[in-house]
Coordinates of C-alpha atoms and ligand atoms in Angstrom, one line a residue:
X19 CA -31.9 -11.2 7.6
X20 CA -29.2 -8.9 6.2
X21 CA -29.5 -8.0 2.6
X22 CA -25.8 -8.3 2.3
X23 CA -23.4 -11.0 3.2
X24 CA -20.5 -8.5 3.2
X25 CA -20.4 -4.7 3.2
X26 CA -16.9 -3.6 2.1
X27 CA -15.9 -0.1 3.2
X28 CA -13.4 1.4 0.8
X29 CA -12.8 0.4 -2.8
X30 CA -9.0 0.8 -2.9
X31 CA -6.9 -2.3 -3.8
X32 CA -7.8 -4.0 -0.5
X33 CA -11.5 -3.4 -0.7
X34 CA -11.9 -4.0 -4.4
X35 CA -9.9 -7.3 -4.3
X36 CA -11.8 -8.5 -1.3
X37 CA -15.2 -7.6 -2.8
X38 CA -14.2 -9.3 -6.1
X39 CA -13.2 -12.6 -4.4
X40 CA -16.2 -12.7 -2.1
X41 CA -18.6 -12.0 -5.0
X42 CA -17.0 -14.6 -7.1
X43 CA -17.4 -17.1 -4.3
X44 CA -21.2 -16.4 -4.4
X45 CA -21.5 -13.8 -1.6
X46 CA -23.9 -10.8 -1.8
X47 CA -21.4 -7.9 -1.6
X48 CA -21.9 -4.2 -1.3
X49 CA -18.7 -2.1 -2.0
X50 CA -18.8 1.5 -0.6
X51 CA -16.4 4.3 -1.2
X52 CA -16.6 8.0 -0.2
X53 CA -14.9 9.0 -3.5
X54 CA -16.0 8.7 -7.1
X55 CA -13.7 6.8 -9.3
X56 CA -11.3 7.5 -10.9
X57 CA -9.9 8.9 -7.6
X58 CA -6.3 9.7 -6.8
X59 CA -4.2 8.5 -3.9
X60 CA -0.8 9.7 -2.5
X61 CA 1.4 6.8 -3.6
X62 CA 4.6 6.1 -5.5
X63 CA 2.4 3.8 -7.7
X64 CA 4.8 0.9 -8.1
X65 CA 3.7 -2.7 -7.8
X66 CA 6.3 -5.1 -6.4
X67 CA 7.2 -7.9 -8.9
X68 CA 5.4 -10.4 -6.7
X69 CA 2.2 -8.4 -7.1
X70 CA 2.1 -9.6 -10.7
X71 CA 1.5 -13.2 -9.4
X72 CA -1.4 -11.9 -7.2
X73 CA -3.0 -10.0 -10.2
X74 CA -2.7 -13.3 -12.2
X75 CA -4.5 -15.2 -9.5
X76 CA -7.2 -12.5 -9.1
X77 CA -8.0 -13.1 -12.8
X78 CA -11.0 -11.3 -14.3
X79 CA -8.7 -9.7 -17.0
X80 CA -7.0 -7.5 -14.4
X81 CA -3.4 -8.3 -15.3
X82 CA -4.2 -7.9 -19.1
X83 CA -5.8 -4.5 -18.4
X84 CA -2.8 -3.4 -16.4
X85 CA -0.4 -4.5 -19.2
X86 CA -2.7 -2.7 -21.7
X87 CA -2.5 0.6 -19.9
X88 CA 1.1 1.2 -21.0
X89 CA 2.6 1.0 -17.5
X90 CA 6.3 1.6 -16.8
X91 CA 8.3 -1.6 -16.0
X92 CA 10.7 -1.1 -13.1
X93 CA 13.7 -3.5 -13.2
X94 CA 15.2 -2.6 -9.8
X95 CA 15.8 0.0 -7.2
X96 CA 18.6 2.5 -6.7
X97 CA 19.4 3.8 -3.2
X98 CA 21.3 7.0 -2.8
X99 CA 22.6 8.3 0.6
X100 CA 23.3 11.8 1.7
X101 CA 27.0 11.5 0.7
X102 CA 26.1 10.3 -2.8
X103 CA 26.9 6.6 -2.2
X104 CA 24.7 4.6 -4.6
X105 CA 23.7 1.0 -4.6
X106 CA 21.6 -0.8 -7.2
X107 CA 19.5 -3.9 -6.7
X108 CA 17.8 -5.7 -9.6
X109 CA 14.7 -7.8 -9.6
X110 CA 16.3 -11.0 -10.8
X111 CA 16.6 -14.7 -10.0
X112 CA 19.3 -15.7 -7.5
X113 CA 19.7 -17.5 -4.2
X114 CA 16.9 -19.9 -5.1
X115 CA 14.2 -17.3 -5.8
X116 CA 12.9 -15.7 -8.9
X117 CA 10.4 -12.9 -9.7
X118 CA 7.5 -13.9 -12.0
X119 CA 8.9 -11.3 -14.4
X120 CA 12.2 -9.3 -14.1
X121 CA 10.2 -6.1 -13.4
X122 CA 7.4 -4.6 -11.4
X123 CA 4.7 -2.5 -13.0
X124 CA 4.2 1.2 -12.2
X125 CA 1.1 3.1 -13.3
X126 CA -1.1 5.9 -11.9
X127 CA -3.5 4.9 -9.1
X128 CA -6.3 6.5 -11.0
X129 CA -5.8 3.8 -13.6
X130 CA -4.9 0.8 -11.4
X131 CA -7.6 1.3 -8.8
X132 CA -10.2 1.8 -11.6
X133 CA -9.2 -1.5 -13.1
X134 CA -9.7 -3.3 -9.8
X135 CA -13.1 -1.6 -9.0
X136 CA -14.4 -2.5 -12.4
X137 CA -13.3 -6.1 -12.0
X138 CA -15.1 -6.3 -8.6
X139 CA -18.3 -5.0 -10.2
X140 CA -18.0 -7.5 -13.1
X141 CA -17.6 -10.3 -10.5
X142 CA -21.0 -9.3 -9.0
X143 CA -20.3 -6.8 -6.3
X144 CA -22.6 -3.8 -6.1
X145 CA -20.7 -0.5 -6.0
X146 CA -21.9 2.7 -4.3
X147 CA -19.6 5.6 -4.7
X148 CA -19.8 9.0 -2.9
X149 CA -21.0 7.1 0.2
X150 CA -19.1 7.7 3.4
X151 CA -19.2 5.2 6.3
X152 CA -19.5 7.2 9.5
X153 CA -20.0 4.5 12.1
X154 CA -20.6 0.9 12.9
X155 CA -23.9 -0.7 13.8
X156 CA -23.8 -3.4 16.5
X157 CA -26.1 -6.2 17.6
X158 CA -25.4 -7.9 20.9
X159 CA -21.8 -6.5 20.8
X160 CA -21.1 -7.8 17.3
X161 CA -20.7 -5.6 14.3
X162 CA -23.8 -6.0 12.1
X163 CA -23.5 -3.2 9.6
X164 CA -22.5 0.4 9.0
X165 CA -24.0 3.8 9.1
X166 CA -23.4 5.6 5.8
X167 CA -24.1 9.0 4.4
X168 CA -24.2 10.1 0.8
X169 CA -22.0 13.0 -0.3
X170 CA -23.6 16.2 0.8
X171 CA -25.5 14.3 3.5
X172 CA -28.8 14.0 1.5
X173 CA -29.2 10.3 2.4
X174 CA -28.3 8.5 5.6
X175 CA -28.8 4.8 6.0
X176 CA -28.0 1.7 7.9
X177 CA -26.5 -1.1 5.8
X178 CA -26.6 -4.4 7.5
X179 CA -24.3 -7.3 6.7
X180 CA -23.0 -10.6 8.2
X181 CA -19.5 -9.3 7.8
X182 CA -18.2 -5.7 7.6
X183 CA -14.8 -5.5 5.8
X184 CA -12.9 -2.4 6.9
X185 CA -10.7 -1.5 3.8
X186 CA -10.9 2.2 4.3
X187 CA -7.2 3.0 4.4
X188 CA -4.8 4.7 6.7
X189 CA -7.4 6.7 8.6
X190 CA -9.9 3.8 8.7
X191 CA -13.2 4.8 10.4
X192 CA -14.0 1.1 10.8
X193 CA -10.7 0.5 12.8
X194 CA -11.2 3.7 14.8
X195 CA -14.8 2.8 15.8
X196 CA -13.6 -0.6 16.9
X197 CA -11.1 1.2 19.2
X198 CA -8.3 -0.8 17.6
X199 CA -6.2 2.0 16.1
X200 CA -2.7 2.6 17.3
X201 CA 0.1 4.9 16.1
X202 CA 3.8 5.1 16.8
X203 CA 7.2 6.1 15.4
X204 CA 8.6 6.9 12.9
X205 CA 5.7 9.4 12.5
X206 CA 6.3 10.7 9.0
X207 CA 4.3 12.7 6.5
X208 CA 4.4 12.2 2.7
X209 CA 3.9 14.7 -0.1
X210 CA 3.5 13.1 -3.5
X211 CA 3.1 14.6 -7.0
X212 CA 3.4 13.7 -10.7
X213 CA 5.9 15.5 -13.0
X214 CA 6.7 15.6 -16.7
X215 CA 10.1 16.0 -18.3
X216 CA 12.1 14.9 -15.3
X217 CA 15.8 14.5 -16.1
X218 CA 17.6 11.2 -15.8
X219 CA 14.6 8.9 -15.1
X220 CA 15.3 5.3 -16.2
X221 CA 13.6 1.9 -15.7
X222 CA 14.9 1.8 -12.1
X223 CA 13.1 3.3 -9.1
X224 CA 15.1 5.7 -7.0
X225 CA 15.2 6.2 -3.2
X226 CA 17.2 9.3 -2.0
X227 CA 17.9 9.3 1.7
X228 CA 18.6 12.7 3.3
X229 CA 19.5 13.8 6.8
X230 CA 15.9 14.7 7.4
X231 CA 13.6 12.5 5.2
X232 CA 13.7 10.7 1.9
X233 CA 12.4 10.9 -1.6
X234 CA 11.1 8.0 -3.8
X235 CA 10.6 8.5 -7.5
X236 CA 10.1 6.4 -10.7
X237 CA 8.4 6.4 -14.1
X238 CA 4.7 5.5 -14.3
X239 CA 4.3 5.4 -18.1
X240 CA 3.4 8.1 -20.7
X241 CA 6.5 10.1 -19.9
X242 CA 5.4 10.9 -16.4
X243 CA 7.2 10.5 -13.1
X244 CA 5.7 10.0 -9.7
X245 CA 7.7 11.5 -6.8
X246 CA 7.1 11.4 -3.1
X247 CA 8.8 13.4 -0.4
X248 CA 8.6 11.8 3.1
X249 CA 9.6 14.0 6.1
X250 CA 9.3 13.6 9.9
X251 CA 6.0 15.0 11.1
X252 CA 7.9 17.8 12.9
X253 CA 8.9 19.1 9.5
X254 CA 5.4 18.9 7.9
X255 CA 4.2 22.2 6.5
X256 CA 1.2 23.1 4.3
X257 CA 3.6 25.1 2.1
X258 CA 5.1 21.8 0.9
X259 CA 1.9 21.2 -1.2
X260 CA 2.8 24.3 -3.3
X261 CA 4.7 23.3 -6.4
X262 CA 7.5 25.8 -5.9
X263 CA 8.1 24.9 -2.3
X264 CA 7.8 21.1 -3.1
X265 CA 10.5 21.3 -5.8
X266 CA 12.7 23.4 -3.5
X267 CA 12.5 20.7 -0.9
X268 CA 13.5 18.1 -3.6
X269 CA 16.5 20.2 -4.6
X270 CA 17.9 19.7 -1.1
X271 CA 18.7 16.1 -2.1
X272 CA 22.0 16.2 -4.1
X273 CA 20.9 13.5 -6.5
X274 CA 17.8 15.5 -7.4
X275 CA 19.3 18.9 -8.1
X276 CA 18.1 20.4 -11.4
X277 CA 15.9 17.4 -12.3
X278 CA 12.5 18.8 -11.5
X279 CA 10.7 22.0 -12.6
X280 CA 7.8 23.4 -10.6
X281 CA 6.0 24.4 -13.8
X282 CA 6.1 20.8 -15.0
X283 CA 4.2 19.2 -12.1
X284 CA 1.2 17.6 -13.7
X285 CA -0.9 16.9 -10.6
X286 CA -1.5 18.7 -7.3
X287 CA 0.8 17.7 -4.5
X288 CA -1.1 15.3 -2.2
X289 CA -0.3 15.0 1.5
X290 CA -0.9 12.0 3.7
X291 CA 0.2 10.7 7.1
X292 CA 1.3 10.4 9.8
X293 CA 2.7 6.9 9.7
X294 CA 3.0 4.4 11.3
X295 CA -0.6 3.4 12.1
X296 CA -1.9 -0.1 12.8
X297 CA -4.8 -2.0 14.3
X298 CA -4.4 -4.0 17.5
X299 CA -6.6 -6.8 16.0
X300 CA -7.5 -7.4 12.4
X301 CA -10.7 -9.4 13.2
X302 CA -13.6 -9.2 15.6
X303 CA -17.2 -10.4 15.8
X304 CA -18.7 -9.5 12.4
X305 CA -15.7 -7.6 11.2
X306 CA -12.3 -7.9 9.4
X307 CA -9.7 -5.2 8.5
X308 CA -7.7 -5.4 5.3
X309 CA -4.9 -3.3 3.7
X310 CA -3.8 0.0 5.4
X311 CA -6.9 -0.2 7.7
X312 CA -5.1 -3.2 9.3
X313 CA -1.6 -1.7 9.2
X314 CA 0.7 0.7 7.4
X315 CA 4.2 1.3 8.6
X316 CA 6.1 3.4 6.2
X317 CA 6.2 3.9 2.4
X318 CA 10.0 3.4 2.0
X319 CA 9.8 -0.2 0.9
X320 CA 6.8 0.4 -1.4
X321 CA 4.8 -2.8 -0.7
X322 CA 1.4 -1.5 0.6
X323 CA -0.4 -2.5 -2.6
X324 CA 1.0 -6.0 -2.4
X325 CA 0.0 -6.2 1.3
X326 CA -3.5 -4.9 0.4
X327 CA -4.0 -7.5 -2.4
X328 CA -2.4 -10.4 -0.6
X329 CA -4.4 -9.5 2.6
X330 CA -7.6 -9.5 0.5
X331 CA -6.9 -13.0 -0.6
X332 CA -6.4 -14.1 3.0
X333 CA -9.5 -12.3 4.2
X334 CA -11.7 -13.5 1.4
X335 CA -10.7 -17.1 2.1
X336 CA -11.6 -16.9 5.8
X337 CA -14.8 -14.9 5.2
X338 CA -16.0 -17.3 2.5
X339 CA -15.5 -20.3 4.8
X340 CA -17.2 -18.4 7.7
X341 CA -20.2 -17.4 5.6
X342 CA -20.6 -21.0 4.4
X343 CA -21.2 -22.1 8.0
X344 CA -24.7 -20.5 7.5
X345 CA -26.7 -18.5 10.0
X346 CA -28.4 -15.1 9.6
X347 CA -26.6 -12.8 12.1
X348 CA -23.1 -11.4 12.3
X349 CA -20.3 -14.0 11.8
X350 CA -18.7 -14.8 15.1
X351 CA -15.1 -13.6 15.5
X352 CA -13.7 -17.1 16.2
X353 CA -14.7 -18.1 12.6
X354 CA -12.7 -15.1 11.3
X355 CA -9.7 -15.7 13.5
X356 CA -8.0 -17.9 10.8
X357 CA -7.5 -14.6 8.8
X358 CA -5.6 -13.1 11.7
X359 CA -3.4 -16.1 12.0
X360 CA -2.8 -16.3 8.3
X361 CA -1.7 -12.6 8.3
X362 CA 0.8 -13.4 11.0
X363 CA 2.1 -16.4 9.1
X364 CA 2.3 -14.7 5.7
X365 CA 3.4 -11.2 6.8
X366 CA 5.2 -11.7 10.1
X367 CA 8.8 -11.6 8.7
X368 CA 7.9 -8.9 6.3
X369 CA 6.7 -6.7 9.1
X370 CA 10.0 -7.1 10.9
X371 CA 12.0 -6.3 7.8
X372 CA 9.8 -3.3 6.9
X373 CA 10.3 -1.9 10.4
X374 CA 14.1 -2.4 10.3
X375 CA 14.4 -0.6 7.0
X376 CA 11.9 2.1 7.9
X377 CA 13.7 2.8 11.1
X378 CA 17.1 2.5 9.5
X379 CA 16.4 5.3 6.9
X380 CA 15.9 7.6 9.9
X381 CA 19.6 7.1 10.7
X382 CA 21.6 8.4 7.7
X383 CA 24.9 7.2 9.1
X384 CA 23.6 3.7 9.4
X385 CA 21.9 3.8 6.0
X386 CA 25.1 5.0 4.4
X387 CA 27.0 2.2 6.0
X388 CA 24.5 -0.4 4.7
X389 CA 24.3 1.2 1.2
X390 CA 28.2 1.2 1.0
X391 CA 28.1 -2.5 1.7
X392 CA 25.4 -3.1 -0.9
X393 CA 27.4 -1.1 -3.5
X394 CA 30.3 -3.5 -2.9
X395 CA 28.1 -6.6 -2.9
X396 CA 25.6 -6.5 -5.8
X397 CA 24.2 -10.0 -5.0
X398 CA 23.3 -8.7 -1.5
X399 CA 21.6 -5.7 -3.0
X400 CA 19.6 -8.0 -5.3
X401 CA 18.6 -10.1 -2.3
X402 CA 17.4 -7.1 -0.3
X403 CA 15.6 -5.6 -3.2
X404 CA 14.1 -9.0 -4.0
X405 CA 12.7 -9.2 -0.4
X406 CA 11.2 -5.7 -0.7
X407 CA 9.8 -6.9 -4.1
X408 CA 8.1 -9.7 -2.1
X409 CA 9.5 -12.6 -4.2
X410 CA 12.4 -13.3 -1.8
X411 CA 11.0 -14.3 1.6
X412 CA 11.8 -11.6 4.2
X413 CA 13.0 -14.3 6.5
X414 CA 15.9 -15.0 4.1
X415 CA 17.2 -11.4 4.8
X416 CA 16.5 -11.7 8.5
X417 CA 19.0 -14.6 8.9
X418 CA 21.7 -13.5 11.3
X419 CA 24.5 -14.2 8.8
X420 CA 22.7 -11.9 6.2
X421 CA 22.1 -9.1 8.7
X422 CA 25.7 -9.3 9.9
X423 CA 26.9 -9.1 6.4
X424 CA 24.7 -6.1 5.6
X425 CA 26.6 -4.2 8.4
X426 CA 30.1 -5.5 7.5
Ligands
FAD508 C1 3.9 8.4 -0.2 C2 3.4 7.0 -0.3 C3 4.0 6.2 -1.3 C4 3.6 4.9 -1.5 N1 4.1 4.1 -2.5 C5 3.8 2.9 -2.7 C6 4.3 2.1 -3.8 O1 5.0 2.6 -4.6 N2 3.9 0.8 -3.9 C7 3.0 0.2 -3.0 O2 2.7 -0.9 -3.1 N3 2.5 1.0 -2.0 C8 2.8 2.2 -1.8 N4 2.3 3.0 -0.8 C9 1.2 2.4 0.1 C10 -0.1 2.2 -0.7 O3 -0.5 3.5 -1.2 C11 -1.2 1.7 0.3 O4 -0.6 0.7 1.1 C12 -2.4 1.2 -0.4 O5 -3.1 2.2 -1.1 C13 -3.4 0.5 0.5 O6 -4.5 0.2 -0.1 P1 -5.9 0.2 0.7 O7 -6.9 -0.4 -0.3 O8 -5.7 -0.5 2.0 O9 -6.2 1.7 1.0 P2 -6.5 2.9 0.0 O10 -5.8 2.7 -1.3 O11 -6.2 4.1 0.8 O12 -8.1 2.9 -0.2 C14 -9.0 3.2 0.8 C15 -10.3 3.6 0.2 O13 -11.2 3.8 1.2 C16 -12.0 5.0 0.9 N5 -12.5 5.5 2.2 C17 -11.8 6.0 3.2 N6 -12.6 6.3 4.3 C18 -13.8 5.9 3.9 C19 -15.1 6.0 4.6 N7 -15.2 6.5 5.8 N8 -16.2 5.6 3.9 C20 -16.1 5.1 2.6 N9 -14.9 5.0 2.0 C21 -13.8 5.4 2.6 C22 -11.0 5.9 0.2 O14 -11.7 6.8 -0.6 C23 -10.2 4.9 -0.6 O15 -10.7 4.7 -1.9 C24 2.6 4.3 -0.6 C25 2.0 5.1 0.4 C26 2.4 6.4 0.5 C27 1.8 7.2 1.6

């Protein structure tokens, strides 16, 4: 018999939240991460307003601890095109939908992810840091555990479980070993940093679209700003991780000139990518994939953390029901399939919208046309920003009349 009901690979938002919910439901959960927390992650570190509702549901004091960490509160998003056209969308009630609060939190991932990991441990999950999953173990074709190695390779062991949760991010080993991983356009690379004393930062996130990439920035509390430069993979260069080169690349965006100083970057420039990557199936015999391990398209709309946490809720529900059916070996895939169906139901429209926006920012002329329209129609800007904030259903924006009016 397996010692664990679930081995969760990766203790980012997807893994920690899944581990927390499974442990709270009575499962024996082992949570593995190759890093030691606090660990950083290339991210713009903003939680969409709807994420607040998920944090509330997760309980365990998570929302209170986020609020107590002096996060920034973003009240909307400003989009700037290459010719300087600007549109502002606010997180506010309208067209029948309302955010739980008129803002989304923004805080460093070192803090946020630490809060989630601690909550998972308090709920009863056992955490093993500096443990890298290298491979999957199979039993009659079903996944029955993982092969893991401690940092430095001193210890290697097989950890068996009835379900393996792959929550190991964009370059998921679990998804790759399943043979499920796929990648495709737009194939972008991101460089992200923290900076102090950035000029002109307000309580609104900023997205600057250029002819060859875009930049997202916003406050994350304590006077710091998070900034991410996203470029086509063909423009990726190691030099962009050097502060001087990074700030020079930011200066190419008219709305950013003179706002950053290379000697005021407060964290190393982290690189990640390429996007998009996704898994052909999010469930199999004895295995589920959550968060970026399941899919990640592009950072422009900033909803990966929401997807990771909401996906964790859906995964934990299906895995808990499947485990309750009893048995000793790997949980058969058909008992986990409800998770796959739930993902399609909950995320289907959002995936389409994310792809339309992510592809659209690669066409500056099209982006400029849409932003000009948004600048003339603030209620449309609020609607679109509300959908990317996850509190307006994406299907609302995908209505033919709305799409037509965005291009008018
Ligand atoms: C530039 C950029 C900006 C972004 N901005 C935002 C934003 O503002 N808001 C937002 O919501 N989303 C944003 N995202 C997306 C967001 O960062 C991700 O979607 C989110 O982190 C996904 O969470 P996760 O738990 O699936 O993966 P991760 O957070 O990547 O966690 C995966 C964990 O798995 C561990 N791991 C990996 N491999 C192994 C292994 N083999 N063995 C053991 N452990 C392993 C890692 O150490 C890590 O802790 C952004 C992404 C990028 C690239």
